[in-house]
GROMACS .gro file of C-alpha atoms in nm:
model
  302
    1MET     CA    1   0.000   0.000   0.000
    2SER     CA    2   0.199   0.303   0.120
    3VAL     CA    3   0.386   0.469   0.407
    4ALA     CA    4   0.289   0.797   0.577
    5ILE     CA    5   0.565   0.973   0.771
    6LEU     CA    6   0.535   1.266   1.009
    7GLY     CA    7   0.870   1.422   1.074
    8SER     CA    8   1.138   1.685   1.045
    9LEU     CA    9   1.306   1.838   0.742
   10ASN     CA   10   1.649   1.992   0.797
   11MET     CA   11   1.936   2.117   0.591
   12ASP     CA   12   2.239   1.931   0.724
   13ILE     CA   13   2.554   2.144   0.745
   14VAL     CA   14   2.829   1.886   0.771
   15LEU     CA   15   3.180   1.960   0.900
   16SER     CA   16   3.445   1.697   0.831
   17VAL     CA   17   3.696   1.681   1.119
   18GLY     CA   18   3.982   1.460   1.233
   19HIS     CA   19   3.811   1.386   1.565
   20LEU     CA   20   3.501   1.509   1.746
   21PRO     CA   21   3.584   1.818   1.959
   22ARG     CA   22   3.607   1.767   2.333
   23PRO     CA   23   3.450   2.021   2.575
   24GLY     CA   24   3.639   2.349   2.547
   25GLU     CA   25   3.844   2.235   2.247
   26THR     CA   26   3.874   2.431   1.922
   27ILE     CA   27   3.965   2.230   1.613
   28SER     CA   28   3.994   2.297   1.240
   29GLY     CA   29   3.753   2.139   0.994
   30ALA     CA   30   3.875   1.978   0.674
   31LYS     CA   31   3.561   2.041   0.467
   32LEU     CA   32   3.208   2.184   0.486
   33ALA     CA   33   2.914   2.047   0.286
   34HIS     CA   34   2.533   2.081   0.273
   35PHE     CA   35   2.308   1.774   0.252
   36PRO     CA   36   1.928   1.727   0.265
   37GLY     CA   37   1.844   1.580   0.605
   38GLY     CA   38   1.616   1.569   0.907
   39LYS     CA   39   1.483   1.246   1.053
   40GLY     CA   40   1.149   1.268   0.875
   41SER     CA   41   1.304   1.354   0.540
   42ASN     CA   42   1.573   1.086   0.565
   43GLN     CA   43   1.324   0.816   0.660
   44ALA     CA   44   1.088   0.917   0.381
   45ILE     CA   45   1.368   0.905   0.123
   46ALA     CA   46   1.475   0.561   0.247
   47SER     CA   47   1.119   0.428   0.230
   48ALA     CA   48   1.059   0.569  -0.119
   49ARG     CA   49   1.391   0.447  -0.263
   50LEU     CA   50   1.320   0.103  -0.124
   51GLY     CA   51   0.996   0.078  -0.318
   52SER     CA   52   0.710   0.205  -0.101
   53PRO     CA   53   0.487   0.494  -0.214
   54THR     CA   54   0.568   0.744   0.061
   55SER     CA   55   0.407   1.068   0.181
   56LEU     CA   56   0.580   1.309   0.417
   57ILE     CA   57   0.401   1.542   0.659
   58GLY     CA   58   0.612   1.830   0.787
   59ALA     CA   59   0.702   2.197   0.749
   60VAL     CA   60   0.975   2.418   0.605
   61GLY     CA   61   1.024   2.792   0.588
   62ARG     CA   62   0.979   3.000   0.274
   63ASP     CA   63   1.354   3.015   0.215
   64ALA     CA   64   1.623   2.869  -0.008
   65PHE     CA   65   1.688   2.571   0.219
   66GLY     CA   66   1.318   2.482   0.214
   67GLU     CA   67   1.304   2.495  -0.166
   68THR     CA   68   1.615   2.276  -0.192
   69LEU     CA   69   1.475   2.017   0.048
   70LEU     CA   70   1.139   1.992  -0.129
   71ALA     CA   71   1.305   1.958  -0.468
   72TYR     CA   72   1.531   1.679  -0.343
   73LEU     CA   73   1.242   1.493  -0.181
   74ASN     CA   74   1.040   1.509  -0.502
   75GLU     CA   75   1.337   1.384  -0.704
   76SER     CA   76   1.366   1.094  -0.458
   77GLY     CA   77   1.003   0.994  -0.515
   78VAL     CA   78   0.856   1.130  -0.190
   79ARG     CA   79   0.516   1.301  -0.202
   80THR     CA   80   0.542   1.643  -0.035
   81ASP     CA   81   0.183   1.770  -0.071
   82ALA     CA   82   0.153   1.766   0.309
   83VAL     CA   83   0.473   1.963   0.374
   84ALA     CA   84   0.369   2.317   0.473
   85ARG     CA   85   0.573   2.623   0.369
   86LEU     CA   86   0.552   2.865   0.660
   87GLU     CA   87   0.597   3.242   0.660
   88GLY     CA   88   0.808   3.377   0.944
   89GLU     CA   89   0.976   3.042   1.018
   90ALA     CA   90   1.320   2.930   0.905
   91THR     CA   91   1.373   2.583   0.764
   92GLY     CA   92   1.531   2.351   1.023
   93GLN     CA   93   1.906   2.311   1.023
   94ALA     CA   94   2.142   2.052   1.169
   95PHE     CA   95   2.509   2.120   1.234
   96ILE     CA   96   2.699   1.791   1.215
   97CYS     CA   97   3.061   1.714   1.293
   98VAL     CA   98   3.177   1.393   1.125
   99ALA     CA   99   3.507   1.243   1.244
  100ARG     CA  100   3.754   1.048   1.033
  101ASP     CA  101   3.625   0.718   1.178
  102GLY     CA  102   3.267   0.803   1.073
  103GLU     CA  103   3.131   0.890   1.417
  104ASN     CA  104   2.933   1.212   1.449
  105SER     CA  105   2.789   1.470   1.689
  106ILE     CA  106   2.484   1.680   1.596
  107VAL     CA  107   2.319   2.005   1.705
  108VAL     CA  108   1.972   2.067   1.559
  109VAL     CA  109   1.798   2.405   1.527
  110PRO     CA  110   1.437   2.294   1.461
  111GLY     CA  111   1.289   2.609   1.305
  112ALA     CA  112   0.968   2.526   1.115
  113ASN     CA  113   0.965   2.169   1.247
  114HIS     CA  114   0.849   2.290   1.588
  115ALA     CA  115   0.563   2.488   1.432
  116ILE     CA  116   0.379   2.168   1.334
  117SER     CA  117   0.053   2.150   1.530
  118PRO     CA  118  -0.198   1.868   1.594
  119ALA     CA  119  -0.449   2.055   1.378
  120SER     CA  120  -0.206   2.068   1.086
  121VAL     CA  121  -0.149   1.692   1.108
  122ALA     CA  122  -0.513   1.583   1.103
  123GLY     CA  123  -0.595   1.460   0.753
  124ALA     CA  124  -0.268   1.594   0.615
  125ALA     CA  125  -0.180   1.281   0.415
  126PRO     CA  126  -0.504   1.152   0.259
  127GLY     CA  127  -0.512   0.809   0.101
  128LYS     CA  128  -0.475   0.451   0.216
  129HIS     CA  129  -0.158   0.387   0.413
  130ARG     CA  130  -0.043   0.062   0.571
  131VAL     CA  131   0.240   0.205   0.782
  132PHE     CA  132   0.256   0.525   0.993
  133LEU     CA  133   0.602   0.634   1.110
  134SER     CA  134   0.712   0.929   1.321
  135GLN     CA  135   1.003   1.053   1.534
  136LEU     CA  136   1.057   1.318   1.800
  137GLU     CA  137   1.205   1.613   1.608
  138VAL     CA  138   0.848   1.747   1.584
  139PRO     CA  139   0.617   1.833   1.878
  140VAL     CA  140   0.494   1.539   2.087
  141GLU     CA  141   0.137   1.670   2.058
  142ALA     CA  142   0.155   1.645   1.678
  143VAL     CA  143   0.282   1.286   1.699
  144GLU     CA  144  -0.005   1.205   1.937
  145ALA     CA  145  -0.257   1.337   1.682
  146PHE     CA  146  -0.087   1.146   1.400
  147PHE     CA  147  -0.100   0.811   1.581
  148SER     CA  148  -0.452   0.869   1.719
  149SER     CA  149  -0.620   0.899   1.379
  150PRO     CA  150  -0.854   0.614   1.279
  151ALA     CA  151  -0.636   0.538   0.977
  152ALA     CA  152  -0.321   0.503   1.189
  153LYS     CA  153  -0.498   0.285   1.445
  154ALA     CA  154  -0.600   0.051   1.164
  155GLY     CA  155  -0.245   0.032   1.028
  156ILE     CA  156   0.103  -0.040   1.157
  157ARG     CA  157   0.242   0.237   1.378
  158ILE     CA  158   0.616   0.289   1.428
  159LEU     CA  159   0.768   0.542   1.667
  160ASN     CA  160   1.137   0.618   1.642
  161ALA     CA  161   1.182   0.770   1.990
  162ALA     CA  162   1.469   0.994   1.883
  163PRO     CA  163   1.589   1.222   2.022
  164SER     CA  164   1.507   1.104   2.376
  165VAL     CA  165   1.238   1.357   2.475
  166VAL     CA  166   1.114   1.274   2.825
  167ALA     CA  167   0.756   1.383   2.749
  168ALA     CA  168   0.739   1.124   2.471
  169ARG     CA  169   0.683   0.845   2.725
  170SER     CA  170   0.315   0.938   2.693
  171LEU     CA  171   0.327   0.813   2.333
  172PHE     CA  172   0.463   0.466   2.406
  173GLY     CA  173   0.118   0.304   2.418
  174HIS     CA  174   0.056   0.386   2.052
  175PRO     CA  175   0.321   0.217   1.836
  176ASP     CA  176   0.335  -0.145   1.733
  177TYR     CA  177   0.711  -0.099   1.698
  178LEU     CA  178   0.915   0.134   1.918
  179ILE     CA  179   1.266   0.199   1.781
  180VAL     CA  180   1.551   0.338   1.993
  181ASN     CA  181   1.930   0.328   1.985
  182GLU     CA  182   2.146   0.238   2.285
  183THR     CA  183   2.165   0.595   2.415
  184GLU     CA  184   1.790   0.651   2.384
  185LEU     CA  185   1.716   0.315   2.547
  186ALA     CA  186   1.933   0.408   2.844
  187ALA     CA  187   1.773   0.753   2.873
  188PHE     CA  188   1.415   0.623   2.869
  189ALA     CA  189   1.494   0.325   3.095
  190GLY     CA  190   1.699   0.532   3.342
  191ALA     CA  191   2.016   0.328   3.293
  192ALA     CA  192   2.384   0.410   3.261
  193THR     CA  193   2.570   0.381   2.932
  194PRO     CA  194   2.736   0.211   2.755
  195LEU     CA  195   2.512  -0.092   2.710
  196ASP     CA  196   2.689  -0.392   2.560
  197GLU     CA  197   2.529  -0.703   2.709
  198PRO     CA  198   2.238  -0.847   2.501
  199ALA     CA  199   2.062  -0.974   2.813
  200GLU     CA  200   2.077  -0.630   2.978
  201ILE     CA  201   1.963  -0.458   2.658
  202ALA     CA  202   1.669  -0.699   2.636
  203ARG     CA  203   1.578  -0.643   3.001
  204LEU     CA  204   1.581  -0.265   2.963
  205ALA     CA  205   1.394  -0.278   2.631
  206ARG     CA  206   1.114  -0.475   2.795
  207THR     CA  207   1.067  -0.193   3.047
  208LEU     CA  208   0.956   0.027   2.756
  209ILE     CA  209   0.680  -0.210   2.642
  210ALA     CA  210   0.351  -0.036   2.720
  211ARG     CA  211   0.095  -0.288   2.596
  212SER     CA  212   0.058  -0.640   2.460
  213GLY     CA  213   0.156  -0.699   2.100
  214GLN     CA  214   0.437  -0.441   2.099
  215ALA     CA  215   0.798  -0.493   2.002
  216VAL     CA  216   1.091  -0.271   2.100
  217VAL     CA  217   1.369  -0.251   1.842
  218VAL     CA  218   1.715  -0.140   1.958
  219THR     CA  219   1.968  -0.037   1.694
  220LEU     CA  220   2.326  -0.105   1.801
  221GLY     CA  221   2.539   0.062   1.534
  222LYS     CA  222   2.808  -0.167   1.396
  223MET     CA  223   2.686  -0.441   1.633
  224GLY     CA  224   2.356  -0.470   1.444
  225ALA     CA  225   2.013  -0.462   1.608
  226VAL     CA  226   1.776  -0.654   1.833
  227ALA     CA  227   1.397  -0.684   1.850
  228VAL     CA  228   1.237  -0.760   2.186
  229THR     CA  229   0.887  -0.871   2.284
  230TRP     CA  230   0.772  -1.009   2.618
  231GLN     CA  231   0.846  -1.360   2.491
  232LYS     CA  232   1.131  -1.325   2.242
  233LEU     CA  233   1.470  -1.171   2.176
  234LEU     CA  234   1.570  -1.160   1.809
  235GLU     CA  235   1.932  -1.064   1.737
  236TYR     CA  236   2.078  -0.940   1.407
  237ALA     CA  237   2.452  -0.906   1.362
  238GLY     CA  238   2.604  -0.598   1.202
  239TYR     CA  239   2.776  -0.593   0.862
  240ASN     CA  240   3.148  -0.551   0.810
  241VAL     CA  241   3.148  -0.246   0.581
  242LYS     CA  242   3.387   0.043   0.531
  243VAL     CA  243   3.218   0.317   0.735
  244ARG     CA  244   3.242   0.665   0.590
  245ASP     CA  245   2.963   0.854   0.770
  246THR     CA  246   2.707   0.722   1.021
  247THR     CA  247   2.479   1.027   0.980
  248GLY     CA  248   2.127   0.905   0.897
  249ALA     CA  249   2.200   0.535   0.950
  250GLY     CA  250   1.932   0.507   1.219
  251ASP     CA  251   1.689   0.695   0.995
  252CYS     CA  252   1.768   0.456   0.711
  253PHE     CA  253   1.691   0.162   0.941
  254CYS     CA  254   1.353   0.311   1.035
  255GLY     CA  255   1.252   0.396   0.677
  256ALA     CA  256   1.364   0.055   0.556
  257LEU     CA  257   1.172  -0.125   0.831
  258ALA     CA  258   0.860   0.075   0.741
  259SER     CA  259   0.899  -0.013   0.373
  260ALA     CA  260   0.955  -0.382   0.447
  261LEU     CA  261   0.648  -0.400   0.672
  262ASP     CA  262   0.448  -0.211   0.410
  263SER     CA  263   0.542  -0.478   0.154
  264GLY     CA  264   0.406  -0.747   0.386
  265GLN     CA  265   0.732  -0.888   0.521
  266PRO     CA  266   0.716  -1.047   0.867
  267ILE     CA  267   0.923  -0.880   1.140
  268ASP     CA  268   1.219  -1.121   1.112
  269SER     CA  269   1.284  -1.056   0.741
  270ALA     CA  270   1.192  -0.688   0.782
  271MET     CA  271   1.462  -0.652   1.051
  272ARG     CA  272   1.720  -0.820   0.826
  273PHE     CA  273   1.622  -0.591   0.540
  274ALA     CA  274   1.648  -0.276   0.757
  275ASN     CA  275   1.979  -0.387   0.910
  276ALA     CA  276   2.133  -0.434   0.565
  277ALA     CA  277   1.998  -0.100   0.436
  278ALA     CA  278   2.142   0.088   0.734
  279ALA     CA  279   2.482  -0.073   0.682
  280ILE     CA  280   2.491   0.045   0.320
  281SER     CA  281   2.402   0.400   0.425
  282THR     CA  282   2.712   0.426   0.645
  283THR     CA  283   2.940   0.380   0.342
  284ARG     CA  284   2.828   0.715   0.193
  285PRO     CA  285   2.832   1.077   0.310
  286GLY     CA  286   2.525   1.272   0.420
  287GLY     CA  287   2.177   1.185   0.542
  288GLY     CA  288   1.925   1.178   0.257
  289PRO     CA  289   2.181   1.111  -0.018
  290SER     CA  290   2.313   0.801   0.160
  291MET     CA  291   1.984   0.608   0.143
  292PRO     CA  292   2.011   0.290  -0.069
  293THR     CA  293   1.784   0.133  -0.331
  294ARG     CA  294   1.601  -0.200  -0.302
  295SER     CA  295   1.840  -0.366  -0.549
  296GLU     CA  296   2.141  -0.261  -0.340
  297VAL     CA  297   1.985  -0.409  -0.027
  298ALA     CA  298   1.897  -0.730  -0.213
  299GLU     CA  299   2.259  -0.761  -0.322
  300ILE     CA  300   2.405  -0.733   0.029
  301LEU     CA  301   2.143  -0.975   0.166
  302GLU     CA  302   2.250  -1.234  -0.092
   0.00000   0.00000   0.00000
């Protein structure tokens, strides 16, 4: 059928550095580049490139960055009818430092993304959708309205609880699949980091389950991912790839999982599909531009 995504659109301003700066440290950057990004935009591009008709609900300002983002989304096959262009708001921006080993640190200035209201979400993406995906770079109240619609309740709901906004715990009863990384899992579960024991990750993930029938998915970077229900722990090993930039890898995983579930795959094969897609994305620079195609994912799975 199709995927509806509520989420952020940002222009990513990427600084290539030798290492991530420590507190109080000033370093020189090797290169500066602009890439289409934002969690909502990245996930929508991943879903569309992987074969699912995809609609994005969001907002940009009436500025050059907004025009560039909309053009790139359309070129990537994402429907943007439900992306508002707002007067008096700047398009969101993310300032990203990417180290030589591919690790990154990010500061986001949300701009128009935080102007999305529950009223603007209601009925914003008409049509029949199987999967409804959102994240937390837009207001929690808007995500609540998105997941509370009759259409979403009849479909598959996925919440990528990133970044770890404390107020978002009120949303955890909605999704069929809750996706977090290690840092977000620790924040929501009140645990210390790092987390590296599968049994401990599974125990903490189960504390986030809010109702029967839910699964919590934890992405573990180069270590792969796990999916946890009350009864099961499914583990998926990472891929040995040459990492260039991890920006957007988690978004790629989420968009790929949504696309796989939209195509009717069961959770086990959908997790394998998403894990492979995310690995491919780390071999390329940028957020949106790093998202792979279905044929590329099929090749690595073989």
